[in-house]
Short mmCIF file of C-alpha atoms in Angstrom, two decimals:
data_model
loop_
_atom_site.label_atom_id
_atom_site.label_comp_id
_atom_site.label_asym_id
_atom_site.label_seq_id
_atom_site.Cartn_x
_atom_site.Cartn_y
_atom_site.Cartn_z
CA UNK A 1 -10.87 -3.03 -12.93
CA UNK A 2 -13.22 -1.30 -15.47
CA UNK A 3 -11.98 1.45 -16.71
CA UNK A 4 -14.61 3.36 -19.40
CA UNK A 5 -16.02 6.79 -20.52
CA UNK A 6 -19.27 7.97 -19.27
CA UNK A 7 -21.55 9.75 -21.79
CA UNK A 8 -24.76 11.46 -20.76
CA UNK A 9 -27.68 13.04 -22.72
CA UNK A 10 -29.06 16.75 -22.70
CA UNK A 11 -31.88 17.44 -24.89
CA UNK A 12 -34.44 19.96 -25.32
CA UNK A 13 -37.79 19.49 -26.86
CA UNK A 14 -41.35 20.46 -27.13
CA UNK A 15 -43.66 18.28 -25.87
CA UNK A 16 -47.58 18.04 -27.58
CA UNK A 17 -48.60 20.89 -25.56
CA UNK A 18 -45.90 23.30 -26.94
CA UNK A 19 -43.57 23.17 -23.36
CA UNK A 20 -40.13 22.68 -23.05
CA UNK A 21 -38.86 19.38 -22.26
CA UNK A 22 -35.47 18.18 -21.13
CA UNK A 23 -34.73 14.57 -22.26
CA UNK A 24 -31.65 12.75 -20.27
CA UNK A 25 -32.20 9.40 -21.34
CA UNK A 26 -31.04 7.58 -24.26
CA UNK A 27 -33.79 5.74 -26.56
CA UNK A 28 -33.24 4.34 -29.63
CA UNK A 29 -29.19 4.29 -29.69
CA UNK A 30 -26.87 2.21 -31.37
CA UNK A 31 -23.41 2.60 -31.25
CA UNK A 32 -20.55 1.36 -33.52
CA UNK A 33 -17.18 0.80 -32.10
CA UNK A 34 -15.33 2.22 -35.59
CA UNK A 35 -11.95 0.95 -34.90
CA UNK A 36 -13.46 -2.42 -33.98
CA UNK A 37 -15.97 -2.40 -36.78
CA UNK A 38 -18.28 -3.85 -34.36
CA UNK A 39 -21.48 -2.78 -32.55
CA UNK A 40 -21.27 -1.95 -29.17
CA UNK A 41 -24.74 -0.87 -27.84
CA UNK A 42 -27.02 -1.99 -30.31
CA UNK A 43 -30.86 -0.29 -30.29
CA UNK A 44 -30.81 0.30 -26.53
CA UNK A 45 -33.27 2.02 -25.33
CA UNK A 46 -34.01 3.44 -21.95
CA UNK A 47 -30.24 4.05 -21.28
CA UNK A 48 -29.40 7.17 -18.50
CA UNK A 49 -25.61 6.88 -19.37
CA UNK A 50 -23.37 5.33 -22.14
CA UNK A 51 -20.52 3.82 -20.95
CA UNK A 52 -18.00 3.30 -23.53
CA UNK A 53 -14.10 1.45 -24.20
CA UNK A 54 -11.19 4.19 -25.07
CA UNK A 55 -8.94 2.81 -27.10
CA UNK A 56 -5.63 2.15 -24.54
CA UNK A 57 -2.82 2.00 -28.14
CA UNK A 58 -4.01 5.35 -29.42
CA UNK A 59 -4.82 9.43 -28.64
CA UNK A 60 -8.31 9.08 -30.74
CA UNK A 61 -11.08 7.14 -30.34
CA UNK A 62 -14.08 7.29 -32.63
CA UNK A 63 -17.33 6.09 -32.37
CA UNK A 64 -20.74 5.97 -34.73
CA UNK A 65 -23.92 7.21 -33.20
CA UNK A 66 -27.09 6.19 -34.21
CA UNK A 67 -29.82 8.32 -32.47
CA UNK A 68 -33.54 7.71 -33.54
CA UNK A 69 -32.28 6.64 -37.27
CA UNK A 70 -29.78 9.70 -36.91
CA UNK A 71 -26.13 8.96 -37.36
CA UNK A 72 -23.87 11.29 -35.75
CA UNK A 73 -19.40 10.16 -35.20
CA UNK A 74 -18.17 11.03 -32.04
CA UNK A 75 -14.32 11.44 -31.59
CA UNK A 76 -12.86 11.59 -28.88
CA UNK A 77 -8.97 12.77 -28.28
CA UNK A 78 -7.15 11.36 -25.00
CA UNK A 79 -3.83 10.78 -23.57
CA UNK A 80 -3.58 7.15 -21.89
CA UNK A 81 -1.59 6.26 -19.45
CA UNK A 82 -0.16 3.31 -17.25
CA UNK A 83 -1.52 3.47 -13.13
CA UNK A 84 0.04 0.34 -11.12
CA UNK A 85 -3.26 -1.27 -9.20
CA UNK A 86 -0.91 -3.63 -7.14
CA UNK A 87 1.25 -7.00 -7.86
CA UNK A 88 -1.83 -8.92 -7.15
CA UNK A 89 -4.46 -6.54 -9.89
CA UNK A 90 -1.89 -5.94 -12.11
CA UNK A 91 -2.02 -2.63 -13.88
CA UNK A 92 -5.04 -0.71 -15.58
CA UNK A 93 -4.95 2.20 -18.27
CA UNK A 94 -6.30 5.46 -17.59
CA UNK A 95 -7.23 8.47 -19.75
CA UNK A 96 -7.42 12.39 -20.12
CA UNK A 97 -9.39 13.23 -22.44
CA UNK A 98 -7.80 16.47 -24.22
CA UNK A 99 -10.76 17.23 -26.83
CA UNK A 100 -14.28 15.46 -28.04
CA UNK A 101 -16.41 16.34 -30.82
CA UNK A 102 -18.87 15.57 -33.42
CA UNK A 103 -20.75 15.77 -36.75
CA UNK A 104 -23.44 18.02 -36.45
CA UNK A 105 -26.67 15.90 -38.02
CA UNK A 106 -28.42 15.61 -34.85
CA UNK A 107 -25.26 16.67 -32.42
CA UNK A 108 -25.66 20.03 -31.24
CA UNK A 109 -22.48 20.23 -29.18
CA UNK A 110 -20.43 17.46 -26.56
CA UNK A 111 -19.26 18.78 -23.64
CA UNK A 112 -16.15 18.06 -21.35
CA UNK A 113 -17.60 17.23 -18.01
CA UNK A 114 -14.28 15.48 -16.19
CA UNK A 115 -11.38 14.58 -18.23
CA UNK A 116 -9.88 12.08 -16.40
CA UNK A 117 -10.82 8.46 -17.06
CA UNK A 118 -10.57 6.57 -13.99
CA UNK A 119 -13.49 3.89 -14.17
CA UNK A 120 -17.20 3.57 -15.17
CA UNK A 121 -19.05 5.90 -12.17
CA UNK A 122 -17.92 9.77 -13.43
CA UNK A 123 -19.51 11.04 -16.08
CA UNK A 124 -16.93 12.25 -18.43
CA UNK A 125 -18.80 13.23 -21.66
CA UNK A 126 -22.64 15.30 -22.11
CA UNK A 127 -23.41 15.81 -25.75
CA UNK A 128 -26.29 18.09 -26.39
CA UNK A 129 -28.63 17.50 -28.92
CA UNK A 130 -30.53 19.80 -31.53
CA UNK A 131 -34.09 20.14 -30.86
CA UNK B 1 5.33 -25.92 20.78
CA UNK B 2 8.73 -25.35 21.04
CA UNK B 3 7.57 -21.64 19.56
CA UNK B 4 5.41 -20.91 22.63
CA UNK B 5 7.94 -22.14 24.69
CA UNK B 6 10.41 -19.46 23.38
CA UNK B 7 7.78 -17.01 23.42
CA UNK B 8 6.82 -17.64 27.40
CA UNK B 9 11.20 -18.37 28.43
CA UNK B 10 11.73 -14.76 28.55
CA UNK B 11 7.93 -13.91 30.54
CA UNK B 12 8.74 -16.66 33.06
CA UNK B 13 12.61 -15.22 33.78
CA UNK B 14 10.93 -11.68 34.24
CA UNK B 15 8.88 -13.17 36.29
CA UNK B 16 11.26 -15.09 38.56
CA UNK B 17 13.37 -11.66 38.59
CA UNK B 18 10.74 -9.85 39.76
CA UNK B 19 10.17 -11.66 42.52
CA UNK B 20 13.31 -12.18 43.83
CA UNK B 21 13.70 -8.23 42.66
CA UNK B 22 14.84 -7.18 46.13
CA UNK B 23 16.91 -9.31 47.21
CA UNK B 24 18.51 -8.79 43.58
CA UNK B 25 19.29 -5.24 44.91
CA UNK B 26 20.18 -5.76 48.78
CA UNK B 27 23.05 -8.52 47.32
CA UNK B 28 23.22 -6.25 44.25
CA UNK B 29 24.44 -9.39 42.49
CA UNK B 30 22.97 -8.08 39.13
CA UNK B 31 25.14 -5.32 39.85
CA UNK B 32 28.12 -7.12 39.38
CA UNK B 33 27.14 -8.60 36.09
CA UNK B 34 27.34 -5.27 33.95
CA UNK B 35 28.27 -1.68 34.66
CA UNK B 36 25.98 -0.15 36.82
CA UNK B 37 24.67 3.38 37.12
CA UNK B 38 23.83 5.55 40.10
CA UNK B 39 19.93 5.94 40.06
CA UNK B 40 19.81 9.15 40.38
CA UNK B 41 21.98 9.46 36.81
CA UNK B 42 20.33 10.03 33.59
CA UNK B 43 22.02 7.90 31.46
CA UNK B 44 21.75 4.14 32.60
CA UNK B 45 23.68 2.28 29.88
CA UNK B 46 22.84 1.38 26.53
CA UNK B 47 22.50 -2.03 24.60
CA UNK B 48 22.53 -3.63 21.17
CA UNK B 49 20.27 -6.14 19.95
CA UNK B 50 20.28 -8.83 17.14
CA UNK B 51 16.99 -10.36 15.99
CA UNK B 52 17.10 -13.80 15.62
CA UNK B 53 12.76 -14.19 14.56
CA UNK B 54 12.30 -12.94 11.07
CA UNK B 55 15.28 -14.59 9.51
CA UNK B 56 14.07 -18.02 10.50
CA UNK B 57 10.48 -16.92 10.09
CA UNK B 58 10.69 -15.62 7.07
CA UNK B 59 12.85 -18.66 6.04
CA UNK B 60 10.24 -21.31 6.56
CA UNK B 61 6.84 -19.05 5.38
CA UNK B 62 8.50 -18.10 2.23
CA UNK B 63 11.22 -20.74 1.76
CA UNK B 64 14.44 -18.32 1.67
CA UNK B 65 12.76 -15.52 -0.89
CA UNK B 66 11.94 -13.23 1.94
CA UNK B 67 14.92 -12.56 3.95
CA UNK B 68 14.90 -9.71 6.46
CA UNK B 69 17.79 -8.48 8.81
CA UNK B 70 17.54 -6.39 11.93
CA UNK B 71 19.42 -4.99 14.63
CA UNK B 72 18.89 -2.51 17.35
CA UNK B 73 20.01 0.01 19.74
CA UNK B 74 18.69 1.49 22.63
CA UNK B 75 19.78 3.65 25.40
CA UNK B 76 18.52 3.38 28.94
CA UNK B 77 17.12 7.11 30.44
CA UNK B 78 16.17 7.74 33.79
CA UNK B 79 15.62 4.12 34.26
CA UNK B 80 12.42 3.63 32.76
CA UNK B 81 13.02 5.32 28.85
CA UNK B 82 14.47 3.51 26.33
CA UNK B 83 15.13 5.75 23.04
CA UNK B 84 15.85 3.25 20.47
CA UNK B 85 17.35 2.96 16.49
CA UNK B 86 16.62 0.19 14.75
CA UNK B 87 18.01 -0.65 11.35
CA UNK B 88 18.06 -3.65 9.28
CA UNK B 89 17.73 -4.63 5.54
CA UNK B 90 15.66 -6.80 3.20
CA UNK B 91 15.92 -9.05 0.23
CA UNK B 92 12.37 -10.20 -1.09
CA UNK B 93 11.05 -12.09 -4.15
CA UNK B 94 7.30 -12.79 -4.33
CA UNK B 95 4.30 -13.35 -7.26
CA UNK B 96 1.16 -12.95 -7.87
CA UNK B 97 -1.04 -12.95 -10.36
CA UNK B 98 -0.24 -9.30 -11.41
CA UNK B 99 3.17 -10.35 -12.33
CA UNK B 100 6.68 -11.04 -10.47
CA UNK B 101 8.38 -8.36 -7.65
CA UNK B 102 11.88 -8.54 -6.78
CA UNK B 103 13.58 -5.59 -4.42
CA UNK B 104 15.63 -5.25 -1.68
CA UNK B 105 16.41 -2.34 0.72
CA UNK B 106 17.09 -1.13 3.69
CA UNK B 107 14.99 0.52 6.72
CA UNK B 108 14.73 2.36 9.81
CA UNK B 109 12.80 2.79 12.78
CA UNK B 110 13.33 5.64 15.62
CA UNK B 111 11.45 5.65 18.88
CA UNK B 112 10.81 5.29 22.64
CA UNK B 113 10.19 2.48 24.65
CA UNK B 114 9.00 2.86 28.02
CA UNK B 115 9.15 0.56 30.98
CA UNK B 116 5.65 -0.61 32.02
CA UNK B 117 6.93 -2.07 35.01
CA UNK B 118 7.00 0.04 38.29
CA UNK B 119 9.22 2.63 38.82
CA UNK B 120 12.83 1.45 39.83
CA UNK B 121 12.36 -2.17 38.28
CA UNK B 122 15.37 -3.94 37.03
CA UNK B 123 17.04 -4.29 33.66
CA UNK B 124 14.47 -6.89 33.09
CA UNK B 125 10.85 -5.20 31.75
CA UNK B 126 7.82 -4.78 30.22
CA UNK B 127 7.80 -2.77 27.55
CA UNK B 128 5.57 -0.63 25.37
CA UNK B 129 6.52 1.96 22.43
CA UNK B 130 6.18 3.50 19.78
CA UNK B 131 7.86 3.84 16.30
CA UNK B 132 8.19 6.01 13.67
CA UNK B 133 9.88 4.02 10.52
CA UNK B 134 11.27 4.28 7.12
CA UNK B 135 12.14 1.91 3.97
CA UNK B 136 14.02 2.67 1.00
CA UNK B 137 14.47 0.12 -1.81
CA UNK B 138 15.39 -0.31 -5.38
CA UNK B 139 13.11 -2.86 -7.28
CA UNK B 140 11.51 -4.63 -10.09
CA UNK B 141 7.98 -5.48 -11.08
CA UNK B 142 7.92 -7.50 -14.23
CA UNK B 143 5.10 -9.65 -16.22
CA UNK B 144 2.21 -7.59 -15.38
CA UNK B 145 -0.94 -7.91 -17.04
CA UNK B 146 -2.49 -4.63 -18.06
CA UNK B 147 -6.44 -5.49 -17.71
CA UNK B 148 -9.40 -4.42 -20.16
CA UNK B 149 -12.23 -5.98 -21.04
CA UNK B 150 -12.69 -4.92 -24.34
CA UNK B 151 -9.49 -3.94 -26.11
CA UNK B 152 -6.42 -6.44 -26.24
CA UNK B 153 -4.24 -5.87 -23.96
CA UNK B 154 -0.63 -6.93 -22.98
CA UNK B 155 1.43 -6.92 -20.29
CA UNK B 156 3.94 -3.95 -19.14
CA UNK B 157 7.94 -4.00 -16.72
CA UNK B 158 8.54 -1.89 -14.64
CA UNK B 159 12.29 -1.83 -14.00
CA UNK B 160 15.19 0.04 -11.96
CA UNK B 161 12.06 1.45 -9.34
CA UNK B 162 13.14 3.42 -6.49
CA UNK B 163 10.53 4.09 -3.36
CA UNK B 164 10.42 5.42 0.11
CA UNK B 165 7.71 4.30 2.26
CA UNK B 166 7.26 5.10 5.65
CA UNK B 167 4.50 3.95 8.44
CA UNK B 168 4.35 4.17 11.72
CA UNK B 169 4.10 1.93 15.28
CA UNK B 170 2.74 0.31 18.32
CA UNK B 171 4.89 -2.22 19.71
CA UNK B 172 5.26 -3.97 23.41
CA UNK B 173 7.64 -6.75 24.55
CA UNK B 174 9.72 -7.60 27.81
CA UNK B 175 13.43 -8.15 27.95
CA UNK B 176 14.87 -10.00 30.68
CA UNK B 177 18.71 -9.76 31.67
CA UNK B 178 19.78 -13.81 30.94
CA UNK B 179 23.70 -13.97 32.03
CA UNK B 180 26.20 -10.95 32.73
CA UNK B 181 25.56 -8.46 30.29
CA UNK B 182 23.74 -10.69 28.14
CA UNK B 183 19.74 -10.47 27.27
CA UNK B 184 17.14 -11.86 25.25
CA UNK B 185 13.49 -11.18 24.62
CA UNK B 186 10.87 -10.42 22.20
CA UNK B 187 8.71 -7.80 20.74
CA UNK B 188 4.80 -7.60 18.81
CA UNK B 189 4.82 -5.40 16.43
CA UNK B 190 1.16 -3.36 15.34
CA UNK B 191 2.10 -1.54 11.59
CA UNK B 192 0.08 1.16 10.13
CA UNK B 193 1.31 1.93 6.45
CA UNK B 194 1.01 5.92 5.68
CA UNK B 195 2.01 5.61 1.93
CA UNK B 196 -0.79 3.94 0.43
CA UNK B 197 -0.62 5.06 -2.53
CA UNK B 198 0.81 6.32 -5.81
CA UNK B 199 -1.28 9.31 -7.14
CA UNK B 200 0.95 9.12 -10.15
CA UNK B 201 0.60 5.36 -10.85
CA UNK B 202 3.76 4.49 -10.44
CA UNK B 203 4.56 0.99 -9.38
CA UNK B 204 4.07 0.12 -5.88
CA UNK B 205 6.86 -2.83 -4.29
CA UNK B 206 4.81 -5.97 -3.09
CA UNK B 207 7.01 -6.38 0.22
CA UNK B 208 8.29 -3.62 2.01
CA UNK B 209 11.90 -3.69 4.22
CA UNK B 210 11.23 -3.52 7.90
CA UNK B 211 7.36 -3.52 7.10
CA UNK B 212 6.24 -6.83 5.43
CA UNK B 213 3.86 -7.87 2.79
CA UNK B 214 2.27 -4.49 1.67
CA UNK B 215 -0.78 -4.00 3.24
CA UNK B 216 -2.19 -1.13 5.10
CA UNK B 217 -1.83 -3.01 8.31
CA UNK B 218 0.62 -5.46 9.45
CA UNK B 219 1.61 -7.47 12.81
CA UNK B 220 5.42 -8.29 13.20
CA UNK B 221 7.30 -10.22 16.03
CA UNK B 222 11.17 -10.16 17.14
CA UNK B 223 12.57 -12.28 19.15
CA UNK B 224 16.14 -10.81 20.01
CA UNK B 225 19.42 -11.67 21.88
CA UNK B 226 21.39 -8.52 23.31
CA UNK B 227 24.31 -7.13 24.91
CA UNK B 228 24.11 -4.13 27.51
CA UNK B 229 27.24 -2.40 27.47
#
């Protein structure tokens, strides 16, 4: 069973002819797993979700955002917990996530959309971006 | 074969009752063979049952690690209801690649049967019902791999577990009247499972008393001998 966080994208931008534009899909991201020291999504581009590992051992999970050459660290507060799949699945770890935020260099704000982790469909994350 | 034979012995003496069903009556030699009842009287007796299937069943599918226990007792109504109690108990060990289960409880079921032969027949009958059961039992789930695909992950016991589940039934048989008070026949069993589910999590026991393997569906049989009294 995969069990991950879903992030999505809201931007707003001006497009050559001076119009607003709203931007849902991730170009140019690369994302660093900090606990893991390792890349996890490395210069994706074309992305309309993120779907990312909580950490199952601890209530914060952090997470380096590169965003058009932009770095931004995401962390993300949550409360795992055991849920019994059956003798034959075993058992998988779920999440509520309590709190997320950011550094603000191209993050404008992340929003809570669901809280609870259950697998990889729900979105559970939107972070907004400056213009 | 010797499996369909006991399955068919108690069809073919229903059978061979039911034919010689009125002369049963004129000679009432049945009659003589246990207490009888005026028909016109509510209460026609009542009768306790042992099942003799799922202990030897259950001893050569899951070589003595599933043992299950059952009895029953009915009551004969107006000649063609049978209100019935069935308890029994369970010991069960079992594993699976989600770690090892090891419980045992006991169960209930509460129902009606109701004679699908014509009106007036015998003690010997066709029978459908329905049940309405219930399983408590204390167990153990230990070993069990917590899965993840990208952080490490170990594996998690789940001890002293208490549950009740409960599910429901469809079941038909016959039971045929074999010497004096004496019978013996057999049941199918259609099980719908109501709790699924844990919304909390919590562990859920791999074999349930009365029920079976946990699935949302089951089939049982019984094959029982009984005493009308």
């Amino acid at each position: 069973m995969d069990v991950a966080m879903v992030i999505s994208l809201q931007a707003d931008s001006l497009n050559a002819k001076g119009h607003a534009v709203k931007y849902t899909t991730w170009d140019s991201v690369t994302v660093e797993v900090i606990d893991k020291n390792e890349l996890f999504i490395d210069n994706r581009i074309g992305l309309s979700k993120l779907t990312l590992p909580l950490r199952p051992d601890t209530t914060i999970s952090s997470f380096l955002f590169t965003y058009h050459e932009q770095t931004d660290t995401l962390f993300v507060e949550h409360t795992p917990r055991q849920y019994f799949v059956s003798l034959a699945c075993g058992c998988a770890i779920y999440h509520t996530i309590t709190a997320a935020w950011s550094t603000d260099y191209r993050v404008d704000s992340v929003q809570i959309i669901n809280a609870n982790v259950e697998n990889a469909v729900q979105e559970n994350l939107r972070i907004h971006l400056h213009e | 074969m010797n499996s369909r034979l006991w399955f068919i012995l108690p069809l073919l003496l229903l059978a061979l009752r039911a034919s010689a069903g009125e002369r049963a009556d004129n000679h009432a030699s049945e009659d003589k063979q246990s207490k009888q009842y005026p028909d016109t009287a509510i209460f026609q007796g009542m009768s306790i049952k042992l099942d003799i299937a799922m202990p030897i069943l259950e001893l050569a599918r899951s070589k003595g690690k599933v043992q299950d226990y059952e009895m029953a007792l009915n009551v004969r109504l107006a000649k063609r209801f049978y209100p019935t109690l069935e308890l029994g108990y369970a010991i069960a060990e079992t594993s699976a690649d989600g770690g090892f289960y090891g419980g045992q409880g006991g169960f209930a079921r509460l129902g009606m049967d109701l004679s699908a032969l014509k009106k007036g027949a015998s003690e010997n009958c066709l029978m459908v019902g329905l049940r309405f059961a219930g399983a408590y039992q204390r167990f153990q789930i230990t070993d069990v791999p917590i899965y993840g695909d990208y952080w490490p992950m170990g594996k998690v016991d789940y001890f002293n577990q208490r549950k009740f589940d409960c599910w429901g039934e469809i079941v038909a048989g016959c039971q045929v009247q074999i010497w004096k008070g004496f019978q013996m026949g057999w049941y199918i069993r259609m099980k719908l499972l109501f709790t699924r589910t844990d919304k909390h999590g919590d562990a859920l026991p791999a074999y349930l008393p009365g029920f079976g393997y946990r699935n949302d569906t089951n089939w049982g049989i019984n094959y029982f001998l009984g005493y009308k009294f």
